[in-house]
Short mmCIF file of C-alpha atoms in Angstrom, two decimals:
data_model
loop_
_atom_site.label_atom_id
_atom_site.label_comp_id
_atom_site.label_asym_id
_atom_site.label_seq_id
_atom_site.Cartn_x
_atom_site.Cartn_y
_atom_site.Cartn_z
CA MET A 151 14.97 -10.59 -12.07
CA GLY A 152 14.44 -10.55 -15.58
CA ARG A 153 11.39 -9.84 -17.46
CA ARG A 154 9.49 -13.26 -18.67
CA GLY A 155 8.47 -13.80 -22.13
CA GLY A 156 4.91 -15.27 -22.97
CA VAL A 157 1.41 -13.78 -24.48
CA THR A 158 1.53 -11.00 -26.35
CA ALA A 159 -1.68 -8.70 -26.11
CA PRO A 160 -2.67 -4.97 -27.81
CA THR A 161 -3.06 -1.60 -25.83
CA PRO A 162 -5.89 0.65 -26.74
CA GLY A 163 -2.28 2.15 -28.71
CA GLY A 164 -1.82 0.01 -30.76
CA ASP A 165 1.33 -1.54 -28.95
CA ARG A 166 1.73 -4.96 -27.86
CA VAL A 167 3.25 -5.83 -24.37
CA THR A 168 4.77 -9.44 -23.79
CA ARG A 169 3.51 -11.10 -20.47
CA THR A 170 2.95 -14.57 -18.86
CA PRO A 171 0.39 -14.70 -16.72
CA PRO A 172 1.36 -13.84 -12.79
CA ILE A 173 1.49 -16.86 -10.52
CA ARG A 174 0.46 -14.88 -7.76
CA PRO A 175 -0.65 -11.26 -7.30
CA VAL A 176 0.68 -8.53 -6.26
CA VAL A 177 -0.36 -6.47 -3.21
CA LEU A 178 0.56 -2.29 -3.46
CA CYS A 179 0.09 -1.15 0.11
CA VAL A 180 0.19 2.56 0.30
CA LEU A 181 1.16 3.66 4.47
CA ASP A 182 -0.17 7.34 3.27
CA GLY A 183 2.08 9.82 5.93
CA PHE A 184 3.78 6.84 7.35
CA GLY A 185 7.70 8.64 6.43
CA LEU A 186 11.19 8.26 8.17
CA ALA A 187 12.92 9.61 10.64
CA PRO A 188 15.37 9.15 13.69
CA ALA A 189 12.98 8.85 16.78
CA GLY A 190 12.94 11.36 19.00
CA PRO A 191 10.31 14.33 20.14
CA GLY A 192 6.89 14.07 17.92
CA ASN A 193 8.06 11.39 16.15
CA ALA A 194 4.89 9.30 15.72
CA VAL A 195 5.74 6.31 13.76
CA ALA A 196 8.70 5.70 15.94
CA ALA A 197 6.76 5.93 19.24
CA ALA A 198 4.39 3.84 17.74
CA ARG A 199 4.19 -0.11 18.48
CA THR A 200 4.71 -1.56 15.05
CA PRO A 201 5.77 -5.21 15.62
CA VAL A 202 4.73 -5.99 11.95
CA PHE A 203 6.42 -3.33 10.15
CA ASP A 204 9.78 -3.72 12.23
CA ALA A 205 9.87 -7.24 11.63
CA LEU A 206 9.02 -6.77 7.94
CA TRP A 207 11.67 -4.16 7.79
CA ARG A 208 14.20 -6.65 9.55
CA GLY A 209 13.11 -9.39 7.32
CA SER A 210 12.78 -8.32 3.91
CA PRO A 211 14.47 -6.49 1.33
CA HIS A 212 14.00 -2.70 1.70
CA ALA A 213 15.32 0.66 0.98
CA THR A 214 13.78 4.16 1.44
CA LEU A 215 12.40 6.36 -1.73
CA ALA A 216 12.27 9.91 -1.99
CA ALA A 217 9.01 11.35 -2.06
CA SER A 218 9.18 14.80 -2.11
CA GLY A 219 11.28 17.77 -4.08
CA PRO A 220 12.04 17.34 -8.27
CA SER A 221 12.31 13.42 -6.98
CA VAL A 222 8.70 13.85 -7.76
CA GLY A 223 7.88 16.42 -10.11
CA LEU A 224 8.18 19.23 -7.42
CA PRO A 225 10.52 22.13 -6.60
CA GLU A 226 13.25 21.84 -4.73
CA GLY A 227 12.65 21.49 -1.00
CA GLN A 228 8.66 21.12 -1.71
CA MET A 229 7.17 18.39 0.30
CA GLY A 230 5.40 15.76 -1.22
CA ASN A 231 1.68 14.78 -0.96
CA SER A 232 -0.80 12.67 -1.79
CA GLU A 233 -1.69 13.46 -5.21
CA VAL A 234 1.61 13.73 -6.09
CA GLY A 235 2.67 10.55 -4.73
CA HIS A 236 0.35 8.71 -6.44
CA LEU A 237 0.58 10.23 -9.57
CA ASN A 238 4.16 9.28 -9.46
CA LEU A 239 3.57 5.66 -8.61
CA GLY A 240 1.10 5.43 -10.74
CA ALA A 241 2.83 6.56 -13.82
CA GLY A 242 6.39 5.33 -13.48
CA ARG A 243 7.60 8.19 -14.12
CA VAL A 244 9.13 11.65 -12.27
CA VAL A 245 5.72 14.12 -13.18
CA MET A 246 5.97 17.43 -13.05
CA GLN A 247 3.47 18.72 -11.20
CA SER A 248 0.97 21.51 -11.45
CA LEU A 249 2.50 23.83 -8.48
CA SER A 250 5.82 23.86 -11.03
CA PHE A 251 4.02 24.00 -14.35
CA VAL A 252 1.94 26.85 -13.44
CA GLN A 253 5.28 28.79 -11.97
CA ARG A 254 6.34 28.01 -15.25
CA THR A 255 3.99 29.98 -17.02
CA ILE A 256 4.09 33.42 -14.82
CA ASP A 257 8.06 33.11 -15.43
CA ASP A 258 8.01 32.64 -18.91
CA GLY A 259 5.15 35.32 -19.44
CA SER A 260 2.44 33.14 -21.20
CA PHE A 261 0.44 33.06 -18.03
CA PHE A 262 -0.50 37.15 -18.50
CA GLU A 263 -1.61 36.23 -22.30
CA ASN A 264 -3.72 32.96 -21.15
CA GLU A 265 -6.91 33.75 -23.11
CA VAL A 266 -9.02 31.67 -20.50
CA LEU A 267 -7.67 34.16 -17.76
CA THR A 268 -7.66 37.39 -19.76
CA SER A 269 -11.64 36.91 -20.91
CA VAL A 270 -12.66 36.73 -17.44
CA CYS A 271 -10.80 40.03 -17.07
CA ASP A 272 -12.12 41.80 -19.90
CA ALA A 273 -15.76 40.47 -19.19
CA VAL A 274 -15.28 42.10 -15.68
CA ARG A 275 -14.15 45.16 -16.72
CA GLN A 276 -16.55 45.76 -19.51
CA GLY A 277 -19.68 44.92 -17.13
CA ASP A 278 -18.00 47.03 -14.63
CA ARG A 279 -18.50 44.14 -11.89
CA THR A 280 -16.27 42.71 -9.87
CA LEU A 281 -13.49 40.12 -10.53
CA HIS A 282 -13.38 37.49 -7.30
CA LEU A 283 -10.40 35.25 -6.91
CA VAL A 284 -11.05 32.45 -4.38
CA GLY A 285 -8.38 29.76 -3.59
CA LEU A 286 -6.03 28.65 -0.73
CA VAL A 287 -3.88 31.70 0.71
CA SER A 288 -1.10 29.16 1.35
CA ARG A 289 2.70 28.83 0.71
CA GLY A 290 2.23 24.90 1.37
CA GLY A 291 2.22 24.35 -2.06
CA VAL A 292 0.04 21.54 -2.21
CA HIS A 293 -2.92 22.89 -3.18
CA ALA A 294 -2.28 26.56 -4.10
CA ASP A 295 0.63 28.73 -3.52
CA LEU A 296 0.55 32.50 -2.88
CA PRO A 297 2.85 33.12 -6.37
CA HIS A 298 0.05 32.18 -8.49
CA LEU A 299 -3.06 34.70 -6.47
CA PHE A 300 -0.16 37.48 -6.98
CA ALA A 301 0.30 36.90 -10.46
CA LEU A 302 -3.66 36.82 -10.56
CA ILE A 303 -3.69 40.31 -8.83
CA ASP A 304 -1.51 41.75 -11.40
CA LEU A 305 -3.34 40.16 -14.30
CA ALA A 306 -6.01 42.05 -13.19
CA ASN A 307 -4.44 45.09 -12.84
CA ARG A 308 -3.17 44.72 -16.33
CA ARG A 309 -6.30 44.03 -17.95
CA GLY A 310 -8.12 47.27 -16.32
CA VAL A 311 -10.26 45.66 -13.78
CA GLY A 312 -11.69 47.91 -11.59
CA ARG A 313 -12.48 45.63 -8.37
CA VAL A 314 -10.78 42.62 -7.34
CA HIS A 315 -12.27 40.67 -4.12
CA VAL A 316 -9.66 38.16 -2.63
CA HIS A 317 -12.04 35.35 -1.12
CA ALA A 318 -8.87 33.61 1.38
CA LEU A 319 -9.13 30.23 2.72
CA THR A 320 -6.79 29.54 5.23
CA ASP A 321 -4.54 27.01 5.54
CA GLY A 322 -2.99 25.62 8.71
CA ARG A 323 -2.80 21.70 7.58
CA ASP A 324 0.07 22.37 4.84
CA THR A 325 1.15 25.01 7.18
CA PRO A 326 1.68 25.15 10.53
CA PRO A 327 -2.00 26.13 12.29
CA ASP A 328 -0.87 30.03 13.38
CA SER A 329 0.85 31.22 10.15
CA ALA A 330 -2.43 32.87 7.83
CA ARG A 331 -1.63 36.11 9.38
CA ARG A 332 2.34 35.70 7.97
CA TYR A 333 0.30 35.01 4.37
CA LEU A 334 -2.69 37.45 4.25
CA GLY A 335 -0.01 39.73 4.95
CA GLU A 336 2.03 39.05 2.33
CA VAL A 337 -1.24 39.68 0.06
CA VAL A 338 -1.89 43.19 1.29
CA GLU A 339 1.60 44.00 0.67
CA HIS A 340 1.35 42.70 -2.73
CA ILE A 341 -1.88 44.87 -3.45
CA ALA A 342 -0.46 47.95 -1.81
CA ARG A 343 2.57 47.47 -4.12
CA SER A 344 1.18 47.15 -6.83
CA ASP A 345 -1.13 49.86 -6.51
CA ALA A 346 -4.25 47.34 -7.92
CA PRO A 347 -7.70 47.76 -7.22
CA ALA A 348 -8.02 44.85 -5.12
CA ARG A 349 -8.84 43.99 -1.05
CA ILE A 350 -9.50 40.64 0.71
CA ALA A 351 -12.82 40.48 0.99
CA SER A 352 -13.77 37.20 3.23
CA VAL A 353 -11.36 34.69 5.53
CA ILE A 354 -12.85 31.49 5.85
CA GLY A 355 -10.73 28.42 7.10
CA ARG A 356 -10.28 25.48 4.67
CA TYR A 357 -12.09 22.88 6.85
CA TRP A 358 -15.54 24.85 5.62
CA ALA A 359 -14.72 25.61 2.14
CA MET A 360 -12.11 23.03 0.38
CA ASP A 361 -14.31 19.87 2.06
CA ARG A 362 -14.01 16.69 -0.52
CA ASP A 363 -16.19 14.20 1.08
CA ALA A 364 -19.59 15.65 0.92
CA ARG A 365 -19.82 17.12 3.88
CA TRP A 366 -22.21 20.09 1.65
CA GLU A 367 -23.29 21.37 5.46
CA ARG A 368 -19.55 22.95 5.10
CA THR A 369 -19.58 23.97 1.72
CA GLU A 370 -22.86 25.45 2.57
CA ARG A 371 -21.14 28.05 5.05
CA ALA A 372 -18.43 28.60 2.85
CA PHE A 373 -20.91 29.74 -0.12
CA ASP A 374 -23.26 32.00 1.81
CA ALA A 375 -20.08 33.67 2.69
CA ILE A 376 -18.47 34.12 -1.07
CA VAL A 377 -21.62 34.46 -2.78
CA CYS A 378 -24.39 36.16 -0.09
CA GLY A 379 -22.57 38.04 2.37
CA ASP A 380 -23.90 35.77 4.93
CA ALA A 381 -21.27 34.94 7.87
CA PRO A 382 -21.37 34.09 11.55
CA HIS A 383 -18.47 37.02 11.98
CA ARG A 384 -17.03 40.25 10.78
CA ALA A 385 -14.47 42.26 10.59
CA ALA A 386 -12.53 45.63 9.32
CA SER A 387 -9.59 43.82 8.02
CA ALA A 388 -7.93 40.26 7.53
CA ASP A 389 -5.71 40.58 10.37
CA GLU A 390 -8.37 41.65 12.73
CA ALA A 391 -10.30 38.69 11.65
CA ILE A 392 -7.53 36.20 12.13
CA ALA A 393 -6.80 37.65 16.10
CA ALA A 394 -10.40 37.15 16.59
CA ALA A 395 -10.45 33.68 14.98
CA TYR A 396 -7.57 33.07 17.43
CA ALA A 397 -9.03 34.50 20.61
CA ARG A 398 -12.08 32.21 19.70
CA GLY A 399 -9.75 29.04 19.68
CA GLU A 400 -9.70 28.52 16.32
CA THR A 401 -6.86 27.72 13.96
CA ASP A 402 -6.18 28.70 10.52
CA GLU A 403 -7.81 25.54 9.24
CA PHE A 404 -10.75 25.82 10.99
CA ILE A 405 -11.69 29.90 10.81
CA ALA A 406 -15.65 30.45 10.94
CA PRO A 407 -16.12 32.45 7.53
CA THR A 408 -15.55 35.80 8.09
CA LEU A 409 -16.49 38.60 6.16
CA ILE A 410 -14.17 42.09 5.30
CA THR A 411 -15.97 45.15 5.77
CA ALA A 412 -15.64 47.80 3.27
CA ALA A 413 -15.04 51.14 4.32
CA ASP A 414 -18.59 51.96 4.23
CA GLY A 415 -19.21 49.21 6.55
CA SER A 416 -20.70 46.85 2.96
CA ALA A 417 -19.48 43.08 3.17
CA ALA A 418 -19.16 41.59 -0.58
CA GLY A 419 -20.88 38.91 -2.42
CA MET A 420 -21.77 38.13 -6.07
CA VAL A 421 -24.25 39.18 -8.25
CA ASP A 422 -25.05 38.57 -12.24
CA GLY A 423 -21.77 39.67 -14.19
CA ASP A 424 -19.43 39.23 -11.54
CA GLY A 425 -15.84 36.82 -12.66
CA VAL A 426 -14.69 34.18 -10.28
CA ILE A 427 -10.92 32.75 -10.72
CA ALA A 428 -10.70 29.74 -8.88
CA PHE A 429 -7.24 29.80 -8.11
CA ASN A 430 -6.33 26.07 -6.49
CA PHE A 431 -3.95 24.05 -8.83
CA ARG A 432 -5.20 20.76 -7.19
CA ALA A 433 -8.77 19.55 -7.91
CA ASP A 434 -10.10 17.25 -5.34
CA ARG A 435 -10.63 19.43 -2.45
CA ALA A 436 -11.81 22.21 -4.93
CA ARG A 437 -14.67 20.31 -6.80
CA GLN A 438 -17.38 20.90 -3.99
CA LEU A 439 -16.81 24.59 -3.86
CA THR A 440 -16.99 24.63 -7.57
CA HIS A 441 -20.09 22.33 -8.57
CA ALA A 442 -21.70 24.98 -5.71
CA LEU A 443 -21.13 27.76 -7.74
CA LEU A 444 -21.64 26.57 -11.15
CA GLY A 445 -24.39 23.97 -10.52
CA ASP A 446 -27.83 24.64 -12.45
CA ALA A 447 -31.41 24.77 -11.22
CA SER A 448 -31.33 20.68 -10.99
CA TRP A 449 -28.32 20.92 -8.74
CA ASN A 450 -29.34 20.47 -5.23
CA ALA A 451 -26.66 19.32 -2.61
CA PHE A 452 -27.77 22.47 -0.50
CA ASP A 453 -30.25 24.94 -1.16
CA ARG A 454 -27.95 27.67 -2.46
CA CYS A 455 -29.00 31.61 -1.59
CA ARG A 456 -28.21 32.82 -4.95
CA THR A 457 -27.29 31.18 -8.32
CA PRO A 458 -25.51 34.62 -9.56
CA ARG A 459 -24.41 33.84 -13.63
CA LEU A 460 -20.83 34.04 -13.43
CA HIS A 461 -17.72 34.20 -15.77
CA PHE A 462 -15.91 31.81 -14.30
CA ALA A 463 -12.76 29.75 -14.23
CA SER A 464 -10.40 27.62 -12.64
CA LEU A 465 -6.36 27.72 -12.84
CA MET A 466 -6.49 24.09 -13.56
CA ARG A 467 -9.38 21.66 -14.71
CA TYR A 468 -11.32 20.34 -12.14
CA ASP A 469 -13.79 17.56 -13.05
CA ARG A 470 -13.87 16.68 -16.67
CA THR A 471 -17.77 16.15 -16.53
CA LEU A 472 -17.94 19.85 -15.03
CA ASP A 473 -17.98 22.25 -18.48
CA ALA A 474 -16.21 25.04 -17.08
CA PRO A 475 -13.18 26.71 -18.61
CA PHE A 476 -10.26 26.19 -17.05
CA ALA A 477 -6.62 28.25 -17.69
CA LEU A 478 -3.94 25.50 -17.70
CA GLU A 479 -3.60 21.41 -18.03
CA VAL A 480 -0.41 19.69 -17.67
CA PRO A 481 0.50 17.10 -20.34
CA GLU A 482 -1.09 14.18 -20.73
CA LEU A 483 0.33 11.39 -19.16
CA HIS A 484 0.41 8.00 -21.17
CA ARG A 485 0.47 4.13 -20.40
CA PRO A 486 -0.14 4.43 -16.72
CA LEU A 487 0.37 1.43 -14.33
CA GLY A 488 -3.16 0.45 -14.24
CA GLU A 489 -3.57 0.93 -18.75
CA VAL A 490 -0.82 -1.53 -18.78
CA ILE A 491 -2.29 -3.91 -16.78
CA ALA A 492 -5.91 -3.61 -18.45
CA ALA A 493 -3.96 -3.76 -21.57
CA ALA A 494 -2.62 -7.20 -20.65
CA GLY A 495 -5.86 -8.48 -19.82
CA LEU A 496 -5.41 -8.81 -16.04
CA THR A 497 -8.11 -8.06 -13.40
CA GLN A 498 -6.71 -5.25 -10.66
CA TYR A 499 -8.48 -4.20 -7.66
CA ARG A 500 -8.16 -0.44 -6.03
CA THR A 501 -9.12 0.31 -2.45
CA ALA A 502 -9.57 3.21 -0.13
CA GLU A 503 -11.47 4.70 2.48
CA THR A 504 -13.38 8.08 1.14
CA GLU A 505 -10.32 10.35 1.95
CA LYS A 506 -8.51 8.78 -0.05
CA TYR A 507 -10.32 6.96 -2.71
CA PRO A 508 -9.41 9.52 -5.62
CA HIS A 509 -5.49 8.67 -5.02
CA VAL A 510 -6.18 5.23 -5.56
CA THR A 511 -8.28 5.72 -8.49
CA TYR A 512 -7.97 9.30 -10.53
CA PHE A 513 -4.62 10.24 -9.38
CA PHE A 514 -3.02 6.76 -9.81
CA ASN A 515 -4.99 6.36 -13.17
CA ALA A 516 -2.67 9.64 -14.27
CA THR A 517 -5.99 12.05 -13.71
CA VAL A 518 -8.34 9.71 -15.43
CA GLU A 519 -11.81 9.12 -13.98
CA SER A 520 -13.05 6.15 -15.59
CA PRO A 521 -11.66 2.75 -14.35
CA TYR A 522 -9.75 0.13 -17.05
CA PRO A 523 -11.35 -2.83 -18.07
CA GLY A 524 -10.73 -5.25 -15.23
CA GLU A 525 -10.41 -2.18 -13.05
CA VAL A 526 -12.66 -3.14 -9.81
CA ARG A 527 -12.64 0.08 -7.22
CA HIS A 528 -14.34 0.23 -3.78
CA MET A 529 -14.85 2.86 -1.28
CA VAL A 530 -14.79 2.57 2.53
CA PRO A 531 -16.62 4.97 3.94
CA SER A 532 -14.26 7.31 6.37
CA PRO A 533 -16.02 8.07 10.00
CA ARG A 534 -18.14 11.06 9.91
CA VAL A 535 -16.17 12.85 12.96
CA ALA A 536 -14.89 16.49 13.00
CA THR A 537 -11.41 15.74 13.35
CA TYR A 538 -9.74 12.58 12.75
CA ASP A 539 -8.03 12.76 16.03
CA LEU A 540 -11.38 11.95 17.54
CA GLN A 541 -11.16 8.61 15.50
CA PRO A 542 -7.36 7.07 14.92
CA GLU A 543 -8.42 4.37 13.63
CA MET A 544 -10.50 5.60 10.66
CA SER A 545 -12.12 3.01 8.72
CA ALA A 546 -9.03 0.33 8.66
CA GLU A 547 -10.58 -2.26 10.02
CA ALA A 548 -13.45 -2.10 7.50
CA LEU A 549 -10.94 -1.66 4.57
CA THR A 550 -8.85 -4.44 5.65
CA ASP A 551 -11.87 -6.78 6.35
CA ALA A 552 -13.23 -6.18 2.32
CA THR A 553 -9.63 -6.58 0.93
CA ILE A 554 -9.14 -9.82 2.32
CA ALA A 555 -12.74 -10.68 0.90
CA ARG A 556 -11.72 -10.00 -2.24
CA LEU A 557 -8.08 -11.64 -2.06
CA GLU A 558 -9.88 -14.72 -0.93
CA ARG A 559 -12.60 -14.77 -3.58
CA HIS A 560 -11.01 -13.68 -6.75
CA GLU A 561 -7.88 -13.74 -8.98
CA ASP A 562 -6.58 -10.51 -9.35
CA ALA A 563 -3.07 -9.90 -10.54
CA PHE A 564 -2.55 -6.42 -9.04
CA VAL A 565 -4.20 -4.79 -5.16
CA LEU A 566 -4.15 -1.67 -4.44
CA ILE A 567 -4.99 -0.06 -1.14
CA ASN A 568 -4.09 2.70 0.73
CA TYR A 569 -4.48 3.39 4.83
CA ALA A 570 -5.34 6.89 5.15
CA ASN A 571 -4.37 6.79 9.33
CA PRO A 572 -0.73 8.17 9.34
CA ASP A 573 -1.55 11.21 7.04
CA MET A 574 -4.98 12.45 8.36
CA VAL A 575 -4.70 12.19 11.83
CA GLY A 576 -1.42 13.39 11.59
CA HIS A 577 -2.83 16.42 10.18
CA THR A 578 -4.65 17.08 13.48
CA GLY A 579 -1.14 17.70 14.76
CA VAL A 580 -2.51 15.09 18.17
CA PHE A 581 0.58 13.15 19.15
CA ALA A 582 -1.26 10.60 20.89
CA ALA A 583 -3.56 10.00 18.22
CA ALA A 584 -0.84 9.89 15.29
CA VAL A 585 0.26 7.17 17.62
CA ARG A 586 -2.63 4.92 17.45
CA ALA A 587 -2.66 5.72 14.21
CA CYS A 588 0.05 4.02 13.29
CA GLU A 589 -0.60 0.69 15.67
CA THR A 590 -4.19 0.68 13.95
CA VAL A 591 -2.11 0.48 10.77
CA ASP A 592 0.45 -1.76 11.97
CA THR A 593 -2.34 -4.02 13.15
CA ALA A 594 -4.21 -3.68 9.56
CA LEU A 595 -1.33 -4.81 7.95
CA GLY A 596 -0.43 -7.92 9.69
CA ARG A 597 -3.46 -9.20 8.66
CA LEU A 598 -3.08 -8.33 4.58
CA VAL A 599 0.57 -9.87 4.96
CA GLU A 600 -1.40 -13.05 6.10
CA ALA A 601 -4.15 -13.02 3.16
CA THR A 602 -1.33 -11.96 0.42
CA ARG A 603 0.86 -15.11 1.81
CA ALA A 604 -2.47 -17.40 1.89
CA LYS A 605 -2.89 -16.11 -1.44
CA GLY A 606 0.72 -16.98 -2.36
CA GLY A 607 1.01 -13.17 -3.45
CA CYS A 608 3.98 -10.85 -2.69
CA LEU A 609 3.68 -7.07 -1.14
CA LEU A 610 5.35 -3.80 -1.92
CA VAL A 611 4.96 -2.20 1.51
CA LEU A 612 5.47 1.42 1.39
CA ALA A 613 4.28 5.34 1.61
CA ASP A 614 4.06 8.19 -0.77
CA HIS A 615 5.15 10.86 1.62
CA GLY A 616 5.86 11.80 5.03
CA ASN A 617 3.52 13.44 7.57
CA ALA A 618 3.55 11.29 11.08
CA GLU A 619 6.86 11.14 11.71
CA MET A 620 7.16 14.71 12.28
CA MET A 621 4.57 15.87 14.73
CA LEU A 622 6.06 18.52 16.46
CA ASP A 623 8.04 21.84 15.28
CA GLY A 624 11.24 23.44 15.90
CA ALA A 625 9.67 25.66 18.39
CA GLY A 626 7.78 22.33 20.36
CA GLY A 627 4.45 23.59 18.68
CA PRO A 628 2.10 20.82 16.56
CA HIS A 629 3.44 20.46 13.07
CA THR A 630 0.76 19.19 10.94
CA ALA A 631 2.06 19.52 7.55
CA HIS A 632 3.45 17.02 5.18
CA THR A 633 7.45 16.43 5.37
CA THR A 634 10.26 16.03 3.39
CA ASN A 635 11.94 13.22 4.55
CA PRO A 636 12.04 9.79 2.54
CA VAL A 637 9.89 6.81 3.44
CA PRO A 638 10.05 3.31 3.26
CA CYS A 639 9.50 0.39 0.48
CA VAL A 640 9.55 -3.04 1.66
CA LEU A 641 9.34 -6.43 -0.69
CA VAL A 642 7.46 -9.09 1.89
CA ASP A 643 7.57 -12.47 0.12
CA GLU A 644 9.90 -11.43 -2.95
CA PRO A 645 11.09 -14.12 -5.23
CA THR A 646 14.08 -15.85 -4.68
CA GLY A 647 17.55 -14.08 -4.67
CA VAL A 648 15.85 -10.33 -5.24
CA THR A 649 16.59 -7.50 -3.47
CA LEU A 650 15.75 -3.69 -3.58
CA ARG A 651 18.18 -1.07 -4.65
CA THR A 652 19.19 2.40 -3.43
CA GLY A 653 18.25 5.93 -4.72
CA GLY A 654 14.84 4.98 -5.76
CA VAL A 655 11.73 7.55 -6.32
CA LEU A 656 7.96 7.10 -6.06
CA GLY A 657 8.33 6.88 -9.81
CA ASP A 658 9.80 3.65 -10.05
CA VAL A 659 7.90 1.61 -8.02
CA ALA A 660 5.06 1.29 -10.92
CA PRO A 661 8.36 -0.62 -13.29
CA THR A 662 8.99 -2.82 -10.32
CA VAL A 663 5.21 -4.11 -9.97
CA LEU A 664 5.09 -4.62 -13.64
CA GLU A 665 8.36 -6.86 -13.41
CA LEU A 666 6.83 -8.82 -10.81
CA LEU A 667 4.08 -9.46 -12.59
CA GLY A 668 6.23 -10.69 -16.00
CA LEU A 669 5.10 -7.26 -17.80
CA ASP A 670 7.34 -5.63 -20.33
CA VAL A 671 7.47 -1.75 -19.02
CA PRO A 672 6.65 1.00 -21.40
CA ASP A 673 8.77 2.95 -22.97
CA VAL A 674 7.29 6.65 -21.56
CA MET A 675 7.58 5.00 -17.95
CA THR A 676 11.26 6.01 -17.52
CA GLY A 677 11.22 4.96 -14.07
CA ARG A 678 13.72 2.20 -13.34
CA SER A 679 12.56 -1.14 -11.47
CA LEU A 680 13.43 -1.47 -7.70
CA LEU A 681 14.49 -4.69 -8.19
CA VAL A 682 18.06 -6.32 -8.15
CA GLY A 683 19.27 -10.14 -8.63
#
């Protein structure tokens, strides 16, 4: 299928693209966490009754896409995730990810000369205050990575900081649910090996400290522990804190805030003049706690126990609306799919429930917060439950209702919809719930296919990374993390004679959408269309 000629339209950068108004809309449907793997124990995708997806796979052009490792800008063997997936999907190229970018600066030494990081360390040293390192202590590589924390400890040591307190947020979501003891042990070993004046000052499950859905009561619990030294539990060591949490029935993600007392029995907090470096490199789950730390007197999401004046920096930029120093920023991405569609004078619709709304907007738009002209956004609230195994249907039905209504009433050229269920329920490790999540999405997909066909449109159905297809680990325990498995890509109601090529990656999807729309692919989009014929 070739690109069609037609009307020219200017782009914001002054370029021109040639377009023919699309005859029908293109719907990009992301089944989040719906990876492919052989059927067997723990594969909720294969175990689920998915007659709609199965029929599409049998009867439509389809292929598998690589969604992990270097294919999406990550290190070899590193699992993909929703942020990475949607960045690649929208950018139309392989995007170097923050994980790799930060590590490169550590490897070349520029990390240790970074002016933002060194200025925080120097201010703390000069004021004889404490440097607090706050972030996810994990080798999951999704939000943070242990070598980055080690580099910060080393940097503080080199700059002569006298006290470093590590506030360890435990994972259990992108890592096994009982792996925190191993990771915290690595931190303790690194501190001892480097003879740094550092210690672990608190242990808090990410459930509390890394909420992204305005459940501020969770953020408040983490804030109270980190800032005011007020937590429900205390322990003499990080290992003791983990052991006590497991005895209470808490896995890593849900560890209640626990203060690690100093030798004199005191617990850490923050005071005026202290420094804070937030070392998560991914923004979405770092924002709430950051806003709580930095918000001025008008900030009122909850009543803060204390508002110390801090020397703050984050490893990466968390929020363009937040006036806070950040150390590193990956190179800006130009001409993502949304911008190209807008420049052609076409409208587009982005929709997801709360959990994945940033991904279909901010991340898909190459970390641009504001919508492009003609870009309409709609968020359906995620259910207010503690964990999504309690409601694996999530908000899929309401999301589908709203999208069908949009299709029926408007003439959008492009629709992006994300179904969060396989990923969010997969993270709970509850197999039966993950099966139900996949079945729910299949039912919703059937309705979406019918509505798109009624509109005369075509669909690309795919996933951004794997998860629900692997619910058991090698020992038969729950597997709650993402996977490195390939993901499906199905072209529904394709143009006559068109098939999909093999060997594709997520960065090939945007050029594919543009070809279906009859729009030229910008030179900066180095991905290749998946269409053949």
